[in-house]
């Protein structure tokens, strides 16, 4: 039967199915455009796009399976063997006097160049392995604060207990590591009788030390409110109660400021007895 004798059985049904699928696709695309133009709603936009692509895929699939001609089609391929003249030219190129295989010096240099490139490519891979440094997670969770490290001011001078004022806070850093971004802390003198929660790092005569980095986004909590013994982050207004273990009582921060355990060494200077009680900085550390 020729194609002029009329549609084959099932072609009309397939055409209707394809038409419905393409119409559905067009409606989905129009729905997406409408939702987007009227302000957008992520779930509806995604649903409309899913309907549009599903209709398009279904229509094309039925079209290819039901309406396109099928059957066995054979295309003759030219012989795989090259003619003798071409094989002769290939032999001359590979084995003749001008063949690259006869230039041993150049091949050696090529091997050297490729070997050097391969060796150089190993160095970026080496940087991913902890040969001469700690693992990244460990490095991010720890700071240079450790037992025996003195508290110093920004100019590097050690801090004595009497240097901590009663009406404001004093920024402090670990001796020898003042330029690290995760080490800033502050010391403040409080009345131990007002503590409702013991300081996580303890206190020395009412002096407590906490990380200066907000646990929301890492901004410095640089505003001290003496009357209420609270620290305020000026970036997003997180508020930490120093009388209750520096717990957040307002703002987006959800984690207390990490405390720093301190003591007084034999020379009379404030000294850390360990690292912060928790990783300093943004609150992603609280995620499990």
Short mmCIF file of C-alpha atoms in Angstrom, two decimals:
data_model
loop_
_atom_site.label_atom_id
_atom_site.label_comp_id
_atom_site.label_asym_id
_atom_site.label_seq_id
_atom_site.Cartn_x
_atom_site.Cartn_y
_atom_site.Cartn_z
CA UNK A 1 0.00 0.00 0.00
CA UNK A 2 1.42 3.41 -0.92
CA UNK A 3 1.22 6.56 1.20
CA UNK A 4 -1.37 8.00 -1.22
CA UNK A 5 -3.89 5.29 -0.30
CA UNK A 6 -4.68 7.04 3.00
CA UNK A 7 -3.43 7.01 6.58
CA UNK A 8 -2.30 3.77 8.10
CA UNK A 9 -4.35 2.24 10.94
CA UNK A 10 -3.76 4.13 14.16
CA UNK A 11 -2.23 7.21 12.53
CA UNK A 12 -5.27 9.36 13.22
CA UNK A 13 -5.28 8.33 16.87
CA UNK A 14 -1.55 9.00 17.13
CA UNK A 15 -2.03 12.41 15.54
CA UNK A 16 -4.72 13.27 18.07
CA UNK A 17 -2.48 12.15 20.96
CA UNK A 18 0.39 14.24 19.60
CA UNK A 19 -1.88 17.25 19.20
CA UNK A 20 -3.11 16.92 22.78
CA UNK A 21 0.47 16.56 24.06
CA UNK A 22 1.70 19.62 22.18
CA UNK A 23 -1.36 21.62 23.27
CA UNK A 24 -0.65 20.64 26.88
CA UNK A 25 2.94 21.75 26.44
CA UNK A 26 1.80 25.11 25.08
CA UNK A 27 -0.61 25.56 28.00
CA UNK A 28 2.17 24.77 30.47
CA UNK A 29 4.47 27.32 28.84
CA UNK A 30 1.70 29.92 28.86
CA UNK A 31 1.01 29.17 32.51
CA UNK A 32 4.66 29.66 33.38
CA UNK A 33 4.74 33.00 31.58
CA UNK A 34 1.55 34.11 33.32
CA UNK A 35 2.73 33.16 36.81
CA UNK A 36 6.10 34.78 36.23
CA UNK A 37 4.56 37.99 34.88
CA UNK A 38 2.15 38.31 37.80
CA UNK A 39 4.82 38.21 40.48
CA UNK A 40 6.06 34.65 40.41
CA UNK A 41 5.57 31.66 42.67
CA UNK A 42 8.39 29.12 42.58
CA UNK A 43 6.30 25.98 43.00
CA UNK A 44 3.75 26.96 40.35
CA UNK A 45 6.45 28.00 37.91
CA UNK A 46 8.17 24.67 38.35
CA UNK A 47 4.90 22.78 37.89
CA UNK A 48 4.09 24.69 34.69
CA UNK A 49 7.55 24.04 33.26
CA UNK A 50 7.26 20.35 34.14
CA UNK A 51 3.92 20.12 32.31
CA UNK A 52 5.35 21.98 29.29
CA UNK A 53 8.40 19.75 28.93
CA UNK A 54 6.44 16.58 29.67
CA UNK A 55 3.91 17.38 26.95
CA UNK A 56 6.66 18.17 24.47
CA UNK A 57 8.52 14.95 25.27
CA UNK A 58 5.37 12.84 25.04
CA UNK A 59 4.36 14.35 21.70
CA UNK A 60 7.79 13.88 20.15
CA UNK A 61 7.98 10.33 21.48
CA UNK A 62 4.63 9.31 19.97
CA UNK A 63 5.49 11.08 16.72
CA UNK A 64 8.76 9.19 16.34
CA UNK A 65 7.26 5.82 17.26
CA UNK A 66 3.94 5.98 15.42
CA UNK A 67 4.25 8.31 12.43
CA UNK A 68 7.84 8.14 11.19
CA UNK A 69 8.65 5.32 8.77
CA UNK A 70 10.30 2.29 10.33
CA UNK A 71 11.99 -0.75 9.00
CA UNK A 72 15.40 -2.07 8.07
CA UNK A 73 17.62 0.37 6.19
CA UNK A 74 21.06 -0.67 5.03
CA UNK A 75 23.73 1.69 3.79
CA UNK A 76 26.69 0.16 2.08
CA UNK A 77 30.02 1.09 3.61
CA UNK A 78 33.16 1.53 1.61
CA UNK A 79 35.87 -1.12 2.17
CA UNK A 80 37.86 -0.73 5.37
CA UNK A 81 41.17 -1.70 3.78
CA UNK A 82 43.19 1.16 2.35
CA UNK A 83 44.36 0.94 -1.26
CA UNK A 84 47.94 -0.29 -1.78
CA UNK A 85 49.16 3.18 -2.80
CA UNK A 86 47.92 4.69 0.47
CA UNK A 87 49.49 1.89 2.52
CA UNK A 88 52.81 2.52 0.75
CA UNK A 89 52.68 6.24 1.59
CA UNK A 90 51.89 5.42 5.20
CA UNK A 91 54.90 3.08 5.41
CA UNK A 92 57.16 5.78 3.98
CA UNK A 93 55.87 8.32 6.47
CA UNK A 94 56.34 6.04 9.46
CA UNK A 95 59.52 4.18 8.51
CA UNK A 96 61.23 6.44 5.96
CA UNK A 97 64.17 8.78 6.59
CA UNK A 98 61.82 11.62 7.68
CA UNK A 99 59.84 9.41 10.04
CA UNK A 100 59.39 10.78 13.59
CA UNK A 101 60.29 7.34 14.88
CA UNK A 102 63.85 7.85 13.58
CA UNK A 103 64.32 11.10 15.48
CA UNK A 104 65.20 9.62 18.86
CA UNK A 105 66.32 12.91 20.36
CA UNK A 106 63.04 14.62 19.64
CA UNK A 107 61.07 11.68 20.96
CA UNK A 108 63.11 11.78 24.15
CA UNK A 109 62.43 15.49 24.56
CA UNK A 110 58.74 14.90 23.91
CA UNK A 111 58.73 12.19 26.57
CA UNK A 112 60.51 14.57 28.98
CA UNK A 113 57.98 17.35 28.31
CA UNK A 114 54.99 15.06 28.77
CA UNK A 115 56.50 13.57 31.92
CA UNK A 116 57.16 17.02 33.37
CA UNK A 117 53.57 18.09 32.66
CA UNK A 118 52.26 14.92 34.28
CA UNK A 119 54.42 15.52 37.33
CA UNK A 120 53.32 19.14 37.58
CA UNK A 121 49.68 18.01 37.46
CA UNK A 122 50.25 15.98 40.64
CA UNK A 123 51.03 19.05 42.74
CA UNK A 124 47.42 20.37 42.81
CA UNK A 125 46.33 16.87 43.85
CA UNK A 126 48.95 16.87 46.59
CA UNK A 127 47.52 20.06 48.06
CA UNK A 128 44.29 18.18 48.76
CA UNK A 129 46.07 15.70 51.04
CA UNK A 130 47.12 16.49 54.63
CA UNK A 131 50.86 15.86 54.33
CA UNK A 132 52.27 18.93 56.04
CA UNK A 133 49.10 20.50 57.42
CA UNK A 134 46.02 19.51 59.35
CA UNK A 135 42.79 18.37 57.88
CA UNK A 136 40.56 21.30 56.79
CA UNK A 137 37.72 20.50 59.21
CA UNK A 138 40.16 20.28 62.12
CA UNK A 139 41.86 23.51 61.08
CA UNK A 140 38.52 25.33 60.93
CA UNK A 141 37.43 24.02 64.31
CA UNK A 142 40.60 25.05 66.18
CA UNK A 143 42.47 28.32 66.70
CA UNK A 144 45.95 29.30 68.01
CA UNK A 145 44.47 29.79 71.48
CA UNK A 146 45.99 27.08 73.67
CA UNK A 147 47.26 26.46 77.17
CA UNK A 148 50.02 28.89 78.04
CA UNK A 149 49.22 31.45 75.32
CA UNK A 150 49.11 34.96 76.78
CA UNK A 151 46.39 37.48 76.06
CA UNK A 152 47.81 40.57 74.33
CA UNK A 153 46.42 43.86 73.08
CA UNK A 154 46.37 44.85 69.42
CA UNK A 155 49.87 46.31 69.83
CA UNK A 156 51.23 43.05 71.23
CA UNK A 157 51.57 44.04 74.90
CA UNK A 158 50.49 41.36 77.43
CA UNK A 159 47.41 41.96 79.56
CA UNK A 160 47.28 41.88 83.36
CA UNK A 161 44.01 41.50 85.27
CA UNK A 162 44.20 45.14 86.37
CA UNK A 163 44.34 46.19 82.69
CA UNK A 164 40.77 45.02 82.09
CA UNK A 165 38.49 48.01 82.74
CA UNK A 166 35.25 47.77 84.61
CA UNK A 167 33.13 49.84 82.28
CA UNK A 168 34.01 48.56 78.84
CA UNK A 169 35.46 45.57 77.07
CA UNK A 170 39.08 45.08 75.99
CA UNK A 171 39.86 43.39 72.64
CA UNK A 172 42.53 40.72 73.10
CA UNK A 173 44.49 38.37 70.84
CA UNK A 174 46.72 35.31 71.30
CA UNK A 175 50.38 36.24 71.59
CA UNK A 176 52.16 35.68 68.27
CA UNK A 177 48.96 35.20 66.27
CA UNK A 178 47.28 38.61 66.18
CA UNK A 179 46.61 38.53 62.40
CA UNK A 180 44.50 35.35 62.31
CA UNK A 181 40.86 36.05 61.46
CA UNK A 182 39.40 33.53 63.90
CA UNK A 183 41.28 34.60 67.07
CA UNK A 184 39.87 38.00 68.15
CA UNK A 185 38.35 37.91 71.61
CA UNK A 186 37.35 40.42 74.25
CA UNK A 187 37.87 40.55 77.99
CA UNK A 188 35.37 42.23 80.28
CA UNK A 189 35.09 42.59 84.05
CA UNK A 190 31.74 41.57 85.56
CA UNK A 191 30.30 41.00 89.01
CA UNK A 192 30.36 37.22 89.62
CA UNK A 193 27.32 37.55 91.90
CA UNK A 194 25.23 38.56 88.86
CA UNK A 195 25.98 35.41 86.84
CA UNK A 196 22.81 33.45 86.14
CA UNK A 197 24.76 30.90 84.11
CA UNK A 198 28.44 30.14 84.82
CA UNK A 199 30.76 31.48 82.08
CA UNK A 200 31.75 28.59 79.76
CA UNK A 201 35.43 29.53 80.07
CA UNK A 202 35.28 30.37 83.76
CA UNK A 203 36.36 33.69 85.22
CA UNK A 204 39.33 35.20 87.02
CA UNK A 205 38.08 37.62 89.64
CA UNK A 206 35.03 38.41 87.49
CA UNK A 207 37.07 38.74 84.27
CA UNK A 208 35.57 36.69 81.44
CA UNK A 209 36.79 36.30 77.88
CA UNK A 210 34.65 35.48 74.84
CA UNK A 211 35.14 35.29 71.10
CA UNK A 212 34.63 38.65 69.40
CA UNK A 213 33.02 37.02 66.33
CA UNK A 214 29.25 36.89 66.14
CA UNK A 215 27.90 33.37 65.75
CA UNK A 216 25.48 34.53 63.06
CA UNK A 217 27.68 35.88 60.27
CA UNK A 218 31.07 36.45 61.89
CA UNK A 219 30.85 40.22 62.40
CA UNK A 220 32.62 41.66 65.46
CA UNK A 221 30.29 42.12 68.43
CA UNK A 222 31.86 45.48 69.19
CA UNK A 223 29.12 47.22 71.21
CA UNK A 224 29.18 46.62 74.98
CA UNK A 225 26.17 47.68 77.06
CA UNK A 226 27.51 47.99 80.60
CA UNK A 227 24.21 48.38 82.46
CA UNK A 228 22.86 45.04 81.26
CA UNK A 229 26.22 43.32 80.59
CA UNK A 230 25.28 42.54 77.01
CA UNK A 231 27.21 42.52 73.75
CA UNK A 232 25.52 43.78 70.59
CA UNK A 233 26.48 42.89 67.03
CA UNK A 234 26.03 46.03 64.89
CA UNK A 235 25.61 44.05 61.66
CA UNK A 236 22.30 42.29 62.35
CA UNK A 237 21.59 43.33 65.96
CA UNK A 238 22.22 39.98 67.63
CA UNK A 239 22.25 40.50 71.40
CA UNK A 240 24.27 38.31 73.79
CA UNK A 241 23.78 38.19 77.56
CA UNK A 242 27.20 37.91 79.22
CA UNK A 243 25.60 37.15 82.58
CA UNK A 244 24.02 34.00 81.10
CA UNK A 245 26.98 32.43 79.33
CA UNK A 246 26.81 34.88 76.39
CA UNK A 247 23.64 33.26 75.13
CA UNK A 248 21.78 35.10 72.34
CA UNK A 249 18.59 36.77 73.52
CA UNK A 250 17.74 38.75 70.37
CA UNK A 251 18.62 38.84 66.69
CA UNK A 252 19.36 36.06 64.21
CA UNK A 253 22.26 34.45 66.13
CA UNK A 254 21.29 31.05 67.54
CA UNK A 255 24.51 30.01 69.29
CA UNK A 256 26.27 31.51 72.33
CA UNK A 257 29.59 33.27 71.97
CA UNK A 258 32.37 30.72 72.61
CA UNK A 259 34.20 31.34 75.87
CA UNK A 260 37.96 31.28 76.43
CA UNK A 261 39.27 29.60 79.60
CA UNK A 262 41.86 31.81 81.29
CA UNK A 263 44.17 31.96 84.28
CA UNK A 264 46.96 34.16 85.59
CA UNK A 265 50.51 32.96 84.97
CA UNK A 266 53.49 33.28 87.32
CA UNK A 267 54.38 36.68 85.85
CA UNK A 268 50.91 38.04 86.57
CA UNK A 269 49.61 38.07 83.00
CA UNK A 270 46.29 36.68 81.79
CA UNK A 271 46.92 33.41 79.96
CA UNK A 272 44.65 30.98 78.15
CA UNK A 273 44.32 27.43 79.45
CA UNK A 274 42.92 26.07 76.20
CA UNK A 275 41.07 26.90 73.01
CA UNK A 276 37.60 28.43 72.73
CA UNK A 277 34.88 26.28 74.24
CA UNK A 278 33.28 26.04 70.75
CA UNK A 279 34.38 26.92 67.21
CA UNK A 280 34.22 30.71 66.76
CA UNK A 281 32.29 32.49 64.05
CA UNK A 282 29.15 31.73 62.05
CA UNK A 283 26.55 29.31 63.32
CA UNK A 284 26.96 26.71 60.57
CA UNK A 285 29.08 24.86 63.16
CA UNK A 286 25.84 23.92 64.91
CA UNK A 287 24.66 21.94 61.87
CA UNK A 288 25.05 18.17 62.15
#
